[in-house]
Amino acid sequence: MKPPPFAYAAPASVEEALELLADPAHEDARPLAGGQSLVPLLNMRLARPSLLVDLDGLGLDALEWANGHVRIGAMVRQRALETDAAIAGRLPLLREAAAHVAHVAIRTRGTVGGSLAHADPAAELPAAMLALDARLVVRSAAGARTVAAPDFFAGPFTTAVGAGELLEAVEVPVPPARTGVAFVEAARVHGAFALAGVAALLRLDGGGRIEHARVALCGVAGTPRAPEWVGGALCGEPPDERLFAQVGERVRDELADSADEHRRALAGVLTRRALAAAAARAGGGS
Amino acid sequence: MIRVRTTVNGRVREAEVEPRRLLADFLREDLGLRGTHLGCEHGICGACTILVDGEPARSCLMLAVQADGRALTTVEGLAPGDGELHPIQQAFHERHGLQCGFCTPGFLLTTHYLLARGEDLGSDEELRAALAGNLCRCTGYQNIVEAVRDAAARLSQGGLR
């Protein structure tokens, strides 16, 4: 099918875009980022906005490194996360997660901000942002506010971005040395939506014991999930496959309310594998 | 209506379009370039894959207005002249990498991108993963994988045009 009619605007500044999105004549206006989720919804006529506000010309496509973090503009393409040398060196979890997003021909257009603001429960980047303790920068005409990743994802396809607001960037802290990461997922075929995906981040102290650990999952609940007890279960312990398997089993058991048996089983196994891979990369063997 | 000005296969092409005009329909209906095929119209099948500024993109998931100012390559831009095939097309032809031909334009442009990057195609598993964004429903993929490897060999001698 073809999209229903809509008006189109290509503003040149964030301020102008916010003005257009706040226009009372277009209460159902939608921002257009890379369009890789919105245009299918238009084609299937599941979305019928009266106005699309194209964000391509706002200059939100920069990666800026400063003060131990990177600020990723909302319009940075997913493909850039996959190919940028600094991301590969300092935030390899983002490179790995991005490589799982659909196919290259989607990632060249699809944006980081688009994926986060769309908040598909199966999407990889929201889970990666949870694992990395990212902060999302949301702007309105009144100014910018920062939202921690766990507070940003409110439900399936629902975020903390309110009326008259726009996701402008995401700030991701660069993990310190001796941090290992991994993103693993299971999908029916390469590039399909994840049945379950796990981002793991694990940091070792000088003695080789775990001093920080986080696991974030996608595809198994209405929002990405990062169980808070994981750090407590792992910190102070040396990396150990049996311990990781126990964490996986508890993750699996706690998903009884939100995921079917197959996805739960996958989540448990993928959690173990992701933690083991992260530990190996942190320098702790597995 | 909005005026869209693009460079398609090296030629400047312009048209007035509705905002809702998909890039694929702009190519097919407004410019008469029917080589780009539309299958699923929601980004799954890959038949409509073209190159936008040298990178593969689904022309069913882009609006024509988003292509304003961009350089596009479609299947019509591959062959050097009438009666002559691009080495990628020649390889698909000789290796039986197509049957009904519906998915072929997308495969050819995805292949063009893979080979233009000049990286090793890797194992068959890796190559199949790189081609997984394009669906074929008649040949199966074995001959397509062979055609891509054959094209890579041809181009390593002649260079990518």
XYZ file of N, CA, C and O in Angstrom, chain A residues 76-157:
328
model
N 22.190 10.423 13.989
C 23.326 9.563 13.602
C 22.758 8.234 13.114
O 21.901 7.633 13.763
N 23.229 7.801 11.951
C 22.703 6.550 11.379
C 23.218 5.341 12.153
O 24.349 5.343 12.633
N 22.393 4.332 12.213
C 22.808 3.087 12.877
C 24.064 2.530 12.227
O 24.934 1.968 12.898
N 24.177 2.716 10.930
C 25.350 2.228 10.204
C 26.626 2.908 10.703
O 27.702 2.308 10.690
N 26.518 4.159 11.150
C 27.695 4.881 11.643
C 28.212 4.257 12.939
O 29.415 4.188 13.158
N 27.296 3.767 13.792
C 27.741 3.092 15.009
C 28.553 1.853 14.659
O 29.476 1.462 15.358
N 28.145 1.247 13.546
C 28.766 -0.005 13.128
C 30.135 0.232 12.498
O 31.003 -0.635 12.555
N 30.340 1.376 11.888
C 31.553 1.585 11.095
C 32.509 2.603 11.716
O 33.662 2.679 11.286
N 32.076 3.378 12.711
C 32.928 4.420 13.271
C 34.060 3.803 14.105
O 33.817 2.988 14.997
N 35.299 4.214 13.826
C 36.458 3.603 14.485
C 36.484 3.917 15.974
O 36.841 3.063 16.796
N 36.131 5.134 16.364
C 36.161 5.502 17.786
C 35.102 4.727 18.571
O 35.332 4.304 19.703
N 33.937 4.536 17.985
C 32.894 3.722 18.635
C 33.405 2.295 18.816
O 33.266 1.693 19.887
N 34.019 1.744 17.775
C 34.522 0.366 17.857
C 35.544 0.234 18.980
O 35.571 -0.759 19.703
N 36.376 1.262 19.145
C 37.429 1.188 20.150
C 36.930 1.438 21.563
O 37.362 0.777 22.506
N 36.001 2.368 21.714
C 35.652 2.812 23.069
C 34.264 2.367 23.519
O 33.999 2.302 24.717
N 33.370 2.105 22.577
C 32.031 1.642 22.937
C 31.623 0.477 22.040
O 30.621 0.552 21.313
N 32.413 -0.607 22.097
C 32.157 -1.719 21.161
C 30.757 -2.330 21.327
O 30.247 -2.931 20.390
N 30.124 -2.141 22.493
C 28.769 -2.692 22.653
C 27.808 -2.048 21.658
O 26.906 -2.713 21.135
N 28.006 -0.761 21.370
C 27.113 -0.089 20.417
C 27.331 -0.625 19.009
O 26.383 -0.796 18.236
N 28.600 -0.880 18.667
C 28.888 -1.441 17.339
C 28.231 -2.812 17.204
O 27.582 -3.118 16.211
N 28.393 -3.614 18.251
C 27.855 -4.971 18.210
C 26.325 -4.972 18.176
O 25.710 -5.745 17.438
N 25.720 -4.112 18.967
C 24.252 -4.047 18.990
C 23.719 -3.555 17.647
O 22.765 -4.108 17.105
N 24.371 -2.523 17.094
C 23.895 -1.956 15.826
C 23.959 -2.988 14.706
O 23.089 -3.026 13.835
N 24.990 -3.837 14.735
C 25.139 -4.828 13.667
C 23.983 -5.826 13.659
O 23.747 -6.503 12.659
N 23.251 -5.907 14.773
C 22.098 -6.812 14.836
C 20.813 -6.160 14.339
O 19.779 -6.816 14.241
N 20.843 -4.853 14.069
C 19.630 -4.155 13.652
C 19.364 -4.440 12.166
O 20.109 -3.985 11.304
N 18.353 -5.213 11.882
C 17.904 -5.468 10.506
C 19.072 -5.722 9.559
O 19.936 -6.545 9.850
N 19.092 -4.998 8.423
C 20.090 -5.219 7.370
C 20.801 -3.908 7.061
O 20.313 -2.836 7.402
N 21.930 -4.022 6.337
C 22.702 -2.821 6.026
C 21.830 -1.762 5.349
O 21.900 -0.575 5.693
N 20.987 -2.175 4.419
C 20.175 -1.208 3.665
C 19.150 -0.508 4.565
O 18.582 0.514 4.183
N 18.898 -1.053 5.730
C 18.047 -0.385 6.721
C 18.913 0.511 7.604
O 18.557 1.654 7.921
N 20.085 -0.004 7.998
C 20.937 0.738 8.939
C 21.555 1.994 8.319
O 21.935 2.909 9.035
N 21.687 2.022 6.994
C 22.216 3.227 6.360
C 21.247 4.387 6.499
O 21.636 5.549 6.437
N 19.973 4.083 6.670
C 18.950 5.123 6.810
C 18.479 5.253 8.250
O 18.244 6.351 8.737
N 18.289 4.137 8.921
C 17.757 4.136 10.277
C 18.688 4.872 11.229
O 19.908 4.786 11.108
N 18.115 5.598 12.172
C 18.920 6.433 13.059
C 18.894 5.906 14.490
O 17.995 5.153 14.874
N 19.877 6.340 15.257
C 19.954 5.970 16.673
C 18.744 6.548 17.414
O 18.036 5.843 18.137
N 18.487 7.843 17.200
C 17.372 8.480 17.890
C 16.034 7.899 17.473
O 15.129 7.751 18.298
N 15.912 7.569 16.199
C 14.663 6.980 15.709
C 14.372 5.665 16.402
O 13.242 5.414 16.837
N 15.393 4.830 16.524
C 15.203 3.535 17.183
C 14.825 3.726 18.645
O 13.916 3.055 19.158
N 15.495 4.654 19.330
C 15.216 4.864 20.757
C 13.824 5.454 20.960
O 13.078 5.042 21.845
N 13.449 6.422 20.122
C 12.154 7.081 20.293
C 10.998 6.191 19.843
O 9.886 6.306 20.354
N 11.268 5.290 18.884
C 10.226 4.361 18.446
C 9.957 3.324 19.536
O 8.828 2.891 19.736
N 11.034 2.909 20.236
C 10.915 2.029 21.412
C 10.198 0.715 21.127
O 9.340 0.277 21.888
N 10.585 0.102 20.023
C 10.094 -1.253 19.746
C 10.649 -2.190 20.825
O 11.839 -2.157 21.106
N 9.784 -2.998 21.440
C 10.276 -3.870 22.518
C 11.390 -4.829 22.073
O 12.173 -5.285 22.906
N 11.452 -5.135 20.782
C 12.471 -6.073 20.300
C 13.747 -5.358 19.862
O 14.705 -6.015 19.452
N 13.784 -4.041 19.926
C 14.920 -3.286 19.383
C 16.167 -3.431 20.245
O 16.093 -3.480 21.477
N 17.313 -3.481 19.571
C 18.592 -3.715 20.238
C 19.142 -2.466 20.931
O 19.688 -2.547 22.036
N 19.041 -1.306 20.263
C 19.717 -0.123 20.805
C 19.170 0.317 22.166
O 19.943 0.723 23.039
N 17.851 0.240 22.406
C 17.381 0.585 23.754
C 18.030 -0.283 24.839
O 18.442 0.232 25.885
N 18.145 -1.585 24.592
C 18.772 -2.466 25.590
C 20.236 -2.089 25.788
O 20.735 -2.047 26.918
N 20.928 -1.800 24.680
C 22.342 -1.409 24.792
C 22.479 -0.138 25.620
O 23.397 -0.004 26.439
N 21.563 0.808 25.433
C 21.629 2.068 26.186
C 21.383 1.835 27.683
O 21.974 2.501 28.527
N 20.509 0.882 28.007
C 20.295 0.536 29.415
C 21.577 -0.035 30.012
O 21.980 0.321 31.116
N 22.208 -0.949 29.287
C 23.421 -1.599 29.803
C 24.525 -0.581 30.033
O 25.344 -0.729 30.933
N 24.543 0.467 29.197
C 25.631 1.448 29.252
C 25.305 2.651 30.140
O 26.093 3.589 30.220
N 24.156 2.633 30.813
C 23.756 3.771 31.663
C 23.698 5.073 30.878
O 24.157 6.128 31.346
N 23.133 5.016 29.697
C 23.050 6.202 28.845
C 22.004 7.175 29.378
O 21.092 6.793 30.123
N 22.175 8.434 29.002
C 21.209 9.482 29.354
C 20.662 10.086 28.061
O 21.417 10.410 27.150
N 19.355 10.232 28.017
C 18.736 10.727 26.797
C 18.404 12.201 26.956
O 17.884 12.617 27.994
N 18.747 12.977 25.939
C 18.536 14.421 25.983
C 17.273 14.752 25.202
O 17.185 14.509 23.999
N 16.277 15.265 25.920
C 14.976 15.565 25.329
C 14.800 17.074 25.351
O 14.964 17.712 26.393
N 14.478 17.643 24.189
C 14.379 19.103 24.115
C 12.950 19.541 23.805
O 12.230 18.890 23.047
N 12.560 20.637 24.432
C 11.303 21.307 24.083
C 11.623 22.783 23.925
O 12.768 23.205 24.125
N 10.609 23.582 23.610
C 10.834 25.018 23.447
C 11.353 25.628 24.750
O 12.059 26.634 24.747
N 11.042 24.997 25.886
C 11.462 25.520 27.191
C 12.907 25.182 27.523
O 13.458 25.716 28.482
N 13.522 24.246 26.789
C 14.909 23.866 27.071
C 15.083 22.371 27.022
O 14.156 21.635 26.666
N 16.287 21.921 27.428
C 16.586 20.490 27.358
C 16.499 19.869 28.740
O 16.769 20.518 29.748
N 16.069 18.610 28.792
C 16.141 17.851 30.037
C 16.787 16.507 29.729
O 16.770 16.040 28.587
N 17.362 15.923 30.768
C 18.070 14.662 30.586
C 17.317 13.565 31.312
O 16.900 13.738 32.463
N 17.119 12.446 30.638
C 16.356 11.333 31.200
C 17.255 10.096 31.216
O 17.836 9.732 30.193
N 17.376 9.448 32.363
C 18.152 8.205 32.437
C 17.435 7.116 31.646
O 16.195 7.074 31.609
N 18.206 6.237 31.026
C 17.625 5.225 30.138
C 16.473 4.438 30.786
O 15.442 4.244 30.137
N 16.599 3.998 32.051
C 15.485 3.204 32.608
C 14.177 3.996 32.707
O 13.095 3.416 32.704
N 14.285 5.329 32.828
C 13.078 6.153 32.935
C 12.533 6.559 31.573
O 11.433 7.102 31.477
N 13.336 6.326 30.528
C 12.941 6.783 29.196
C 11.931 5.828 28.554
O 10.979 6.259 27.921
N 12.156 4.522 28.768
C 11.303 3.538 28.093
C 10.119 3.210 28.992
O 10.241 2.515 29.998
N 8.938 3.740 28.619
C 7.774 3.658 29.500
C 6.892 2.459 29.180
O 6.143 1.988 30.036
N 6.960 1.959 27.976
C 6.113 0.848 27.574
C 6.379 0.542 26.122
O 7.229 1.186 25.502
N 5.661 -0.435 25.555
C 5.868 -0.744 24.134
C 5.582 0.501 23.289
O 4.509 1.082 23.404
N 6.546 0.917 22.496
C 6.394 2.071 21.595
C 6.022 3.347 22.358
O 5.384 4.238 21.806
